[in-house]
Tab-separated table of C-alpha atoms in Angstrom:
chain	number	residue	atom	x	y	z
A	397	MET	CA	-19.549	-0.577	-28.393
A	398	ALA	CA	-15.680	-1.290	-28.085
A	399	ASN	CA	-13.413	0.464	-25.524
A	400	PRO	CA	-9.879	0.335	-26.052
A	401	ALA	CA	-8.911	-0.014	-22.226
A	402	VAL	CA	-11.001	-2.960	-21.784
A	403	SER	CA	-9.945	-6.134	-22.924
A	404	VAL	CA	-13.327	-7.968	-23.296
A	405	THR	CA	-15.843	-7.365	-26.164
A	406	PRO	CA	-18.605	-6.110	-26.612
A	407	TYR	CA	-18.512	-3.805	-23.801
A	408	TRP	CA	-20.475	-0.604	-22.936
A	409	GLU	CA	-20.247	2.003	-20.167
A	410	LEU	CA	-23.273	3.306	-18.601
A	411	THR	CA	-22.757	6.525	-16.898
A	412	PHE	CA	-25.206	8.162	-14.228
A	413	ASP	CA	-25.246	11.631	-12.673
A	414	ALA	CA	-25.960	11.838	-8.805
A	415	ASP	CA	-29.597	11.971	-9.454
A	416	GLY	CA	-29.713	8.677	-11.374
A	417	ASP	CA	-30.182	10.272	-14.955
A	418	PRO	CA	-28.051	8.339	-17.596
A	419	ASP	CA	-26.248	9.415	-20.113
A	420	ALA	CA	-28.626	9.126	-22.982
A	421	GLY	CA	-26.341	8.486	-25.998
A	422	ARG	CA	-24.512	5.592	-23.861
A	423	ARG	CA	-27.649	4.254	-22.807
A	424	ASP	CA	-28.919	4.047	-26.329
A	425	ARG	CA	-25.999	2.629	-27.726
A	426	LEU	CA	-26.140	-0.031	-25.104
A	427	LEU	CA	-29.669	-0.963	-25.802
A	428	ALA	CA	-28.991	-1.048	-29.747
A	429	GLY	CA	-25.757	-3.066	-29.183
A	430	VAL	CA	-27.044	-5.715	-27.271
A	431	ALA	CA	-29.352	-6.739	-30.193
A	432	GLN	CA	-26.723	-6.267	-32.596
A	433	HIS	CA	-23.970	-8.560	-30.974
A	434	HIS	CA	-26.836	-11.145	-30.240
A	435	VAL	CA	-26.127	-10.926	-26.483
A	436	ARG	CA	-27.293	-13.719	-24.522
A	437	ASP	CA	-26.119	-13.047	-21.258
A	438	LEU	CA	-25.306	-9.389	-19.955
A	439	ILE	CA	-23.346	-8.888	-17.067
A	440	VAL	CA	-23.801	-5.502	-15.297
A	441	PHE	CA	-21.260	-4.080	-12.855
A	442	ALA	CA	-21.312	-1.409	-10.686
A	443	HIS	CA	-18.194	-0.067	-8.595
A	444	GLY	CA	-18.009	1.262	-5.363
A	445	TRP	CA	-15.521	3.458	-3.706
A	446	ASN	CA	-13.498	5.332	-6.849
A	447	ASN	CA	-12.483	8.662	-8.018
A	448	ASP	CA	-12.684	8.462	-11.765
A	449	ARG	CA	-13.808	6.746	-15.070
A	450	SER	CA	-10.291	5.408	-15.701
A	451	GLY	CA	-10.054	3.661	-12.073
A	452	ALA	CA	-13.307	2.192	-12.798
A	453	THR	CA	-12.503	0.949	-16.380
A	454	ARG	CA	-9.380	-0.709	-14.721
A	455	LEU	CA	-11.685	-2.561	-12.216
A	456	TYR	CA	-13.833	-3.930	-14.942
A	457	ASP	CA	-11.031	-4.751	-17.289
A	458	GLY	CA	-9.564	-6.717	-14.412
A	459	PHE	CA	-12.462	-8.212	-13.343
A	460	PHE	CA	-14.102	-8.947	-16.528
A	461	ALA	CA	-10.841	-10.505	-18.156
A	462	PRO	CA	-11.066	-14.124	-16.968
A	463	ILE	CA	-14.540	-14.360	-18.027
A	464	PRO	CA	-14.197	-15.355	-21.815
A	465	GLN	CA	-12.024	-18.140	-21.140
A	466	LEU	CA	-14.377	-19.457	-18.199
A	467	ALA	CA	-17.290	-19.351	-20.415
A	468	PRO	CA	-15.955	-19.700	-24.014
A	469	LYS	CA	-19.185	-20.861	-25.659
A	470	ALA	CA	-21.616	-18.244	-23.946
A	471	LYS	CA	-22.784	-15.267	-25.598
A	472	VAL	CA	-21.693	-12.674	-22.853
A	473	GLY	CA	-21.805	-8.783	-23.093
A	474	PHE	CA	-20.419	-6.479	-20.555
A	475	VAL	CA	-21.512	-3.455	-18.873
A	476	GLY	CA	-19.569	-1.229	-16.527
A	477	VAL	CA	-21.568	1.349	-14.666
A	478	VAL	CA	-19.795	4.547	-13.778
A	479	TRP	CA	-21.537	6.925	-11.388
A	480	PRO	CA	-19.958	9.849	-9.029
A	481	SER	CA	-18.571	8.221	-6.146
A	482	MET	CA	-15.190	8.636	-4.272
A	483	ARG	CA	-12.313	6.966	-2.497
A	484	PHE	CA	-9.950	8.600	-0.370
A	485	SER	CA	-6.472	8.527	-1.869
A	486	ASP	CA	-4.873	6.713	1.156
A	487	GLU	CA	-6.851	3.655	0.472
A	488	PRO	CA	-4.919	1.700	-2.206
A	489	ILE	CA	-6.367	-0.944	-4.002
A	490	PRO	CA	-4.630	-4.291	-4.536
A	491	ASP	CA	-3.299	-4.402	-7.976
A	492	PHE	CA	-3.775	-0.886	-8.642
A	493	PRO	CA	-1.102	1.901	-8.853
A	494	ARG	CA	-0.747	3.449	-5.330
A	495	ALA	CA	-1.496	7.154	-4.636
A	496	VAL	CA	1.389	9.127	-4.053
A	497	ALA	CA	-0.474	10.240	-1.051
A	498	ALA	CA	-0.679	6.664	0.179
A	499	GLU	CA	2.931	6.158	0.104
A	500	MET	CA	3.777	8.776	2.733
A	501	PRO	CA	3.611	8.326	6.378
A	502	ARG	CA	-0.141	8.701	7.495
A	503	ARG	CA	-1.136	12.256	9.027
A	504	PRO	CA	-4.761	13.753	8.925
A	505	VAL	CA	-4.398	16.344	6.193
A	506	LEU	CA	-6.365	16.682	3.017
A	507	ASP	CA	-4.031	15.757	0.229
A	508	LYS	CA	-4.604	17.216	-3.460
A	509	ASP	CA	-5.847	14.190	-4.888
A	510	THR	CA	-8.528	13.833	-1.729
A	511	ARG	CA	-9.241	17.490	-2.166
A	512	HIS	CA	-9.785	17.120	-5.985
A	513	ALA	CA	-12.043	14.124	-5.360
A	514	LEU	CA	-14.235	16.012	-2.855
A	515	LEU	CA	-14.485	18.824	-5.083
A	516	GLU	CA	-15.733	16.554	-8.103
A	517	THR	CA	-18.193	14.614	-5.793
A	518	PHE	CA	-19.637	17.888	-4.092
A	519	PRO	CA	-19.741	20.174	-6.547
A	520	GLY	CA	-20.172	24.303	-5.451
A	521	ARG	CA	-18.595	23.137	-1.866
A	522	ALA	CA	-15.170	24.808	-2.811
A	523	THR	CA	-15.328	27.069	0.376
A	524	VAL	CA	-16.224	24.553	2.633
A	525	ILE	CA	-13.607	22.296	1.432
A	526	ASP	CA	-10.816	24.476	1.834
A	527	GLN	CA	-11.832	25.145	5.610
A	528	ILE	CA	-11.732	21.568	6.175
A	529	ALA	CA	-8.247	21.171	4.637
A	530	ARG	CA	-6.870	24.237	6.672
A	531	LEU	CA	-8.214	22.818	9.877
A	532	LEU	CA	-6.501	19.307	9.208
A	533	ASP	CA	-3.251	20.991	8.349
A	534	GLN	CA	-3.220	23.452	11.391
A	535	GLN	CA	-4.630	20.585	13.872
A	536	PRO	CA	-5.571	23.538	16.257
A	537	ARG	CA	-5.779	22.161	20.034
A	538	GLU	CA	-8.943	23.972	20.918
A	539	GLU	CA	-12.177	21.624	21.186
A	540	ALA	CA	-14.147	24.594	19.777
A	541	GLU	CA	-12.145	24.061	16.318
A	542	LEU	CA	-12.983	20.324	16.235
A	543	GLU	CA	-16.627	21.435	16.675
A	544	GLU	CA	-16.094	23.915	13.955
A	545	PHE	CA	-14.785	20.788	11.896
A	546	GLY	CA	-17.935	18.820	12.451
A	547	ARG	CA	-19.979	21.584	11.073
A	548	LEU	CA	-18.227	22.156	8.261
A	549	VAL	CA	-18.364	18.257	7.300
A	550	ARG	CA	-22.181	18.335	7.959
A	551	LEU	CA	-22.466	21.259	5.544
A	552	LEU	CA	-20.237	19.604	3.044
A	553	VAL	CA	-22.692	16.536	2.946
A	554	ASP	CA	-25.740	18.505	3.202
A	555	VAL	CA	-26.832	17.341	6.749
A	556	VAL	CA	-29.060	19.819	8.889
A	557	PRO	CA	-29.599	18.543	12.389
A	558	PRO	CA	-32.043	17.144	13.809
A	559	GLY	CA	-32.495	15.165	10.389
A	560	PRO	CA	-29.647	12.831	10.060
A	561	GLN	CA	-31.883	10.158	8.099
A	562	ALA	CA	-31.218	11.807	4.495
A	563	LEU	CA	-27.313	11.362	5.364
A	564	PHE	CA	-27.786	7.782	6.886
A	565	ALA	CA	-30.072	6.702	4.172
A	566	ALA	CA	-31.078	3.816	6.906
A	567	ASP	CA	-31.415	0.407	5.197
A	568	THR	CA	-34.170	-0.606	8.060
A	569	LEU	CA	-37.709	0.767	8.304
A	570	ARG	CA	-40.102	0.566	11.286
A	571	GLU	CA	-43.605	0.437	10.571
A	572	GLY	CA	-43.176	1.882	7.127
A	573	VAL	CA	-41.118	5.114	8.374
A	574	PRO	CA	-37.546	5.426	7.905
A	575	GLN	CA	-35.777	4.446	11.046
A	576	ASP	CA	-34.032	7.180	13.267
A	577	SER	CA	-30.434	6.314	12.683
A	578	PRO	CA	-27.517	6.888	15.074
A	579	ASP	CA	-26.374	10.437	13.990
A	580	ILE	CA	-22.490	10.736	14.512
A	581	PHE	CA	-22.929	14.609	15.103
A	582	ALA	CA	-25.243	13.849	17.877
A	583	ASP	CA	-22.399	13.833	20.337
A	584	CYS	CA	-19.617	16.704	20.692
A	585	THR	CA	-17.532	16.207	17.492
A	586	ALA	CA	-14.360	16.201	19.929
A	587	ALA	CA	-15.636	12.958	21.636
A	588	VAL	CA	-16.618	11.490	18.108
A	589	CYS	CA	-13.221	11.991	16.765
A	590	GLU	CA	-11.479	10.393	19.843
A	591	GLU	CA	-13.297	7.392	19.285
A	592	PHE	CA	-12.588	7.252	15.645
A	593	ALA	CA	-8.879	7.795	16.482
A	594	ARG	CA	-8.935	4.915	19.007
A	595	ALA	CA	-10.560	2.590	16.599
A	596	LEU	CA	-7.824	3.490	13.899
A	597	THR	CA	-5.065	2.856	16.601
A	598	LEU	CA	-6.673	-0.592	17.215
A	599	LEU	CA	-6.760	-1.331	13.531
A	600	GLU	CA	-3.015	-0.335	13.056
A	601	SER	CA	-1.966	-2.338	16.039
A	602	PRO	CA	-4.625	-4.761	17.020
A	603	ASP	CA	-2.306	-6.591	19.513
A	604	ALA	CA	-1.187	-3.478	21.341
A	605	ALA	CA	-3.900	-4.131	24.107
A	606	PRO	CA	-6.817	-6.618	24.384
A	607	HIS	CA	-10.068	-5.777	23.740
A	608	GLY	CA	-11.862	-3.427	26.556
A	609	ALA	CA	-8.280	-2.680	27.768
A	610	PRO	CA	-7.640	1.288	27.949
A	611	SER	CA	-4.939	2.460	25.789
A	612	PHE	CA	-1.708	4.174	27.378
A	613	SER	CA	-1.216	6.159	24.421
A	614	LEU	CA	-3.052	9.259	23.751
A	615	PRO	CA	-5.008	9.154	20.116
A	616	ASN	CA	-4.637	12.255	17.935
A	617	PRO	CA	-8.376	13.387	17.717
A	618	TRP	CA	-7.208	14.949	14.234
A	619	GLU	CA	-6.803	11.392	13.084
A	620	GLY	CA	-10.213	10.818	14.161
A	621	ALA	CA	-11.486	13.972	12.445
A	622	HIS	CA	-10.158	12.727	8.982
A	623	GLU	CA	-11.944	9.702	9.605
A	624	LEU	CA	-15.201	11.447	10.545
A	625	LEU	CA	-14.979	13.434	7.163
A	626	ARG	CA	-14.173	9.646	5.333
A	627	GLN	CA	-17.323	8.401	7.145
A	628	ALA	CA	-19.524	11.143	6.241
A	629	THR	CA	-18.472	11.265	2.982
A	630	TYR	CA	-19.356	7.765	2.458
A	631	TYR	CA	-22.536	7.789	3.970
A	632	ALA	CA	-23.523	10.309	1.424
A	633	MET	CA	-22.082	7.911	-1.112
A	634	LYS	CA	-24.409	5.323	0.256
A	635	ARG	CA	-27.594	7.613	-0.393
A	636	ARG	CA	-26.435	8.510	-3.565
A	637	ALA	CA	-25.931	4.725	-4.548
A	638	GLY	CA	-29.601	4.126	-3.641
A	639	THR	CA	-30.774	6.675	-5.862
A	640	VAL	CA	-28.787	5.874	-8.804
A	641	GLY	CA	-29.859	2.239	-8.416
A	642	GLU	CA	-33.584	2.800	-8.128
A	643	ARG	CA	-34.088	6.060	-10.469
A	644	GLY	CA	-31.179	4.941	-12.805
A	645	LEU	CA	-30.140	1.298	-13.357
A	646	GLY	CA	-33.456	-0.232	-12.672
A	647	ARG	CA	-34.998	1.745	-15.289
A	648	VAL	CA	-32.601	1.018	-17.764
A	649	VAL	CA	-32.756	-2.689	-17.247
A	650	GLY	CA	-36.555	-2.087	-17.660
A	651	GLN	CA	-35.955	-0.579	-20.953
A	652	LEU	CA	-33.549	-3.312	-21.893
A	653	ALA	CA	-35.928	-5.801	-21.208
A	654	ALA	CA	-38.767	-4.356	-23.362
A	655	ARG	CA	-36.527	-3.912	-26.421
A	656	ALA	CA	-34.667	-7.376	-25.885
A	657	PRO	CA	-36.869	-9.813	-23.605
A	658	GLU	CA	-34.441	-12.658	-24.459
A	659	VAL	CA	-31.409	-11.010	-22.701
A	660	ARG	CA	-30.462	-12.380	-19.230
A	661	VAL	CA	-29.150	-9.662	-17.097
A	662	HIS	CA	-26.731	-10.524	-14.242
A	663	LEU	CA	-26.277	-7.561	-11.639
A	664	VAL	CA	-22.654	-7.410	-9.838
A	665	GLY	CA	-22.013	-4.616	-7.389
A	666	HIS	CA	-18.797	-3.714	-5.171
A	667	SER	CA	-19.245	-1.907	-2.072
A	668	PHE	CA	-21.776	0.745	-2.417
A	669	GLY	CA	-22.225	-0.638	-5.876
A	670	ALA	CA	-23.347	-3.515	-4.327
A	671	ARG	CA	-26.343	-1.347	-2.814
A	672	LEU	CA	-26.684	0.403	-6.223
A	673	VAL	CA	-27.583	-2.753	-7.889
A	674	SER	CA	-29.631	-3.898	-4.923
A	675	PHE	CA	-31.612	-0.701	-5.144
A	676	ALA	CA	-32.005	-1.425	-8.769
A	677	LEU	CA	-34.269	-4.289	-8.262
A	678	ARG	CA	-36.600	-1.951	-6.401
A	679	GLY	CA	-36.582	0.380	-9.593
A	680	LEU	CA	-37.519	-2.397	-11.917
A	681	PRO	CA	-40.682	-1.807	-13.753
A	682	LYS	CA	-43.637	-4.431	-12.796
A	683	GLY	CA	-43.560	-7.618	-14.201
A	684	VAL	CA	-40.045	-7.448	-15.435
A	685	ARG	CA	-37.937	-10.685	-14.802
A	686	ALA	CA	-34.984	-9.875	-16.805
A	687	VAL	CA	-32.418	-10.187	-13.808
A	688	LYS	CA	-31.319	-13.655	-13.385
A	689	SER	CA	-28.886	-13.008	-10.695
A	690	VAL	CA	-27.311	-10.459	-8.534
A	691	THR	CA	-23.841	-10.828	-7.070
A	692	LEU	CA	-22.495	-8.849	-4.114
A	693	LEU	CA	-19.094	-8.215	-3.559
A	694	GLN	CA	-18.091	-6.621	-0.187
A	695	GLY	CA	-21.463	-4.704	0.060
A	696	ALA	CA	-21.484	-1.573	2.213
A	697	PHE	CA	-25.078	-1.487	3.165
A	698	SER	CA	-27.028	-3.336	6.151
A	699	HIS	CA	-27.106	-7.162	6.529
A	700	TYR	CA	-30.459	-6.763	7.326
A	701	ALA	CA	-31.539	-4.902	4.196
A	702	PHE	CA	-33.469	-7.967	2.879
A	703	ALA	CA	-35.031	-8.932	6.041
A	704	SER	CA	-38.971	-8.636	6.775
A	705	ARG	CA	-38.362	-8.865	10.434
A	706	LEU	CA	-35.164	-7.698	12.525
A	707	PRO	CA	-33.836	-9.978	15.248
A	708	HIS	CA	-34.112	-6.840	17.583
A	709	ASP	CA	-37.524	-5.212	16.662
A	710	ALA	CA	-39.998	-7.427	15.102
A	711	ARG	CA	-41.600	-4.261	13.897
A	712	ALA	CA	-38.862	-3.446	11.555
A	713	GLY	CA	-37.974	-4.652	8.257
A	714	GLY	CA	-35.083	-4.096	5.673
A	715	VAL	CA	-35.637	-1.367	2.993
A	716	LEU	CA	-35.168	-3.878	0.326
A	717	GLU	CA	-37.494	-6.238	2.167
A	718	GLY	CA	-38.494	-9.213	-0.444
A	719	GLN	CA	-36.765	-7.392	-3.410
A	720	GLN	CA	-34.610	-10.544	-3.693
A	721	ASN	CA	-38.053	-12.096	-5.100
A	722	ARG	CA	-37.595	-9.717	-7.992
A	723	ILE	CA	-34.712	-11.799	-9.335
A	724	ASP	CA	-35.079	-14.706	-11.293
A	725	GLY	CA	-32.271	-16.516	-9.944
A	726	PRO	CA	-30.176	-16.069	-6.637
A	727	LEU	CA	-29.118	-13.326	-4.555
A	728	VAL	CA	-25.076	-14.033	-3.768
A	729	CYS	CA	-23.466	-12.135	-1.407
A	730	CYS	CA	-19.372	-12.394	-1.051
A	731	HIS	CA	-18.203	-11.557	2.519
A	732	SER	CA	-14.703	-11.191	4.167
A	733	ARG	CA	-13.679	-10.963	7.452
A	734	HIS	CA	-10.442	-9.117	6.422
A	735	ASP	CA	-12.520	-6.537	5.256
A	736	SER	CA	-11.813	-3.677	7.989
A	737	ALA	CA	-13.838	-1.015	6.214
A	738	LEU	CA	-16.758	-2.944	7.100
A	739	SER	CA	-15.841	-4.964	10.197
A	740	THR	CA	-14.828	-2.133	12.115
A	741	MET	CA	-15.231	1.358	10.871
A	742	TYR	CA	-18.841	0.773	9.218
A	743	PRO	CA	-20.816	-0.260	12.418
A	744	LEU	CA	-18.649	1.971	14.483
A	745	ALA	CA	-19.910	4.851	12.595
A	746	ALA	CA	-23.474	3.703	12.323
A	747	ARG	CA	-23.685	2.930	16.264
A	748	MET	CA	-21.479	5.412	17.867
A	749	ALA	CA	-23.975	8.027	19.114
A	750	GLY	CA	-26.032	5.188	20.453
A	751	ASP	CA	-23.725	3.815	22.735
A	752	ALA	CA	-22.149	6.051	25.342
A	753	ARG	CA	-19.650	3.353	26.324
A	754	GLY	CA	-17.333	4.164	23.492
A	755	ILE	CA	-14.773	2.161	22.057
A	756	ALA	CA	-12.793	1.200	24.793
A	757	ALA	CA	-15.685	-0.574	26.442
A	758	LEU	CA	-16.586	-2.304	23.249
A	759	ASP	CA	-15.786	-5.558	21.493
A	760	ILE	CA	-15.980	-4.452	18.142
A	761	GLY	CA	-16.694	-8.019	16.715
A	762	ARG	CA	-19.862	-8.191	18.916
A	763	MET	CA	-21.179	-4.899	17.131
A	764	LEU	CA	-21.613	-7.106	13.968
A	765	GLY	CA	-24.243	-9.325	15.325
A	766	ASP	CA	-26.755	-6.287	15.976
A	767	LYS	CA	-28.380	-3.957	13.764
A	768	TRP	CA	-25.419	-2.239	12.592
A	769	GLY	CA	-23.661	-4.960	10.723
A	770	ALA	CA	-22.551	-4.927	7.016
A	771	MET	CA	-23.463	-7.375	4.317
A	772	GLY	CA	-19.758	-7.508	3.209
A	773	HIS	CA	-18.840	-8.797	6.691
A	774	ASP	CA	-21.116	-11.507	7.411
A	775	GLY	CA	-23.552	-11.877	4.515
A	776	VAL	CA	-27.469	-11.535	4.225
A	777	GLN	CA	-28.840	-12.099	7.739
A	778	ALA	CA	-32.437	-12.586	9.044
A	779	VAL	CA	-33.587	-13.810	5.759
A	780	PRO	CA	-35.124	-17.583	6.245
A	781	GLY	CA	-33.660	-19.982	3.975
A	782	THR	CA	-30.388	-18.338	3.230
A	783	LYS	CA	-27.372	-20.757	2.592
A	784	SER	CA	-23.990	-20.464	3.705
A	785	LEU	CA	-21.055	-21.658	1.643
A	786	LYS	CA	-17.204	-21.381	1.850
A	787	LEU	CA	-15.777	-20.110	-1.542
A	788	ALA	CA	-14.164	-23.289	-2.275
A	789	ASP	CA	-17.388	-25.186	-1.594
A	790	ALA	CA	-19.317	-22.766	-3.679
A	791	LEU	CA	-17.045	-23.079	-6.830
A	792	LYS	CA	-17.479	-26.932	-6.662
A	793	ALA	CA	-21.184	-27.059	-5.858
A	794	LYS	CA	-24.128	-25.910	-8.224
A	795	LEU	CA	-25.615	-22.711	-6.459
A	796	PRO	CA	-29.225	-22.396	-5.488
A	797	ALA	CA	-31.558	-21.506	-8.190
A	798	SER	CA	-33.178	-18.975	-6.245
A	799	GLY	CA	-33.024	-17.263	-2.878
A	800	CYS	CA	-30.083	-15.737	-0.945
A	801	VAL	CA	-26.597	-17.322	-0.609
A	802	ASN	CA	-23.682	-16.417	1.616
A	803	ILE	CA	-20.327	-17.158	0.344
A	804	ASP	CA	-17.377	-16.692	2.676
A	805	ALA	CA	-14.534	-15.142	0.385
A	806	ALA	CA	-12.058	-14.617	2.905
A	807	ALA	CA	-9.768	-17.055	1.136
A	808	VAL	CA	-8.890	-14.691	-1.656
A	809	VAL	CA	-10.294	-11.236	-0.240
A	810	ARG	CA	-7.866	-11.057	2.211
A	811	ARG	CA	-5.257	-8.145	0.930
A	812	GLY	CA	-4.966	-4.552	2.156
A	813	GLY	CA	-3.893	-2.352	4.944
A	814	PRO	CA	-5.772	-0.023	7.204
A	815	PRO	CA	-8.018	1.752	7.184
A	816	ALA	CA	-10.087	-0.245	4.876
A	817	GLY	CA	-8.358	-3.706	4.971
A	818	ALA	CA	-9.233	-5.952	2.107
A	819	HIS	CA	-12.334	-3.986	1.189
A	820	SER	CA	-11.294	-3.430	-2.545
A	821	ASP	CA	-9.275	-6.646	-3.073
A	822	ILE	CA	-11.805	-8.198	-5.334
A	823	VAL	CA	-10.260	-8.782	-8.628
A	824	HIS	CA	-9.952	-12.365	-8.445
A	825	ARG	CA	-10.860	-15.222	-11.058
A	826	GLU	CA	-12.752	-17.221	-8.277
A	827	LEU	CA	-15.055	-14.124	-7.878
A	828	ALA	CA	-15.350	-14.210	-11.661
A	829	GLN	CA	-16.399	-17.809	-11.170
A	830	VAL	CA	-19.056	-17.143	-8.669
A	831	VAL	CA	-20.600	-14.270	-10.774
A	832	LEU	CA	-21.006	-17.160	-13.641
A	833	ALA	CA	-22.188	-19.745	-11.309
A	834	ALA	CA	-24.889	-17.491	-9.965
A	835	GLY	CA	-26.213	-16.710	-13.334
A	836	ARG	CA	-25.817	-20.169	-14.631
A	837	ILE	CA	-23.567	-18.583	-17.632
A	838	LYS	CA	-21.582	-21.551	-19.369
């Protein structure tokens, strides 16, 4: 199905709701169109943080654009997955139009674009969102108001203590039971907001004080409150990505394999979209070997997700343990140290309540070696046989035919300011080449 907003062809859009149910019409057009166009290799891309269909379409158009030239003889089809996620408007994407709010001096208010995105992402929560917006705008000094803010954020994303597991959608398992995940609401909200505010200050002025040194400026806790809202929202998106992948995309790939068994499927995901395509492996029907490669770009989920045993707990394994074996080809994970969203804010949010020392006493970099590190910062961890390559070397060499491969993409994934850094700087010809190399598409 042609799409005038996307330069490559044939291109189909595959849309899912929050429960993983597909738009039946779009799904059926994809299933029929693949055969009609004699597609041999189908590249399926799932976005991460995103506010609307047009933003997803721009991402897919930019990423797919060089592929026809890179693989001129290949019979390639393209699929853009659209699912209900969101991005805060103060996180501009390189090469994309900047939101008006992103051009303004940062202040912890809920701008109209972000408010609209929250209303779209969490339908039926308008009153709660209005109350959150009011508190961010007024920034009252009373600690009780910060506690009220925390209660509202919990309500927004459907978290009722003492059961944070649903929000955090833990990526590790202990003895078959979801692992208790540190809860950013376990401590008093005021303390958590101060920690986030301190981390934001370090991101914006990393040379202002050495690691572990106290800051002489008092951070605004409402800056941290805004970040608390962002992180809670993104953990809800993380949970949703797993649902859409397993219940939605995995089943559609199975239907495609039954209808067109000769088609080679290549899954690509960015941010939470990387989690989505990884969970699609778990949703594949038994015996389906249609997926020939998976490429993860700045994956926003645990670097231990595919591990059978965790270095810090031999009783626990990753929630996707062994799922890389469902791929008839390699699992390639691209990562970058310039991704501030994953190098700093992700592990801080995941670990904060479990470490009373706080950000002033922590070397954030050390946090990434423990159980709270993200896939997109340092790649797949604790999976024996995983290969590690620099991007330039990966583009010259023939990638392994199976197993996990980490590719340090920091040479190109490097642009972007706080709080997300280079998290969304993924539209690069070199990364499109990685997808082709992973899938042996020529």
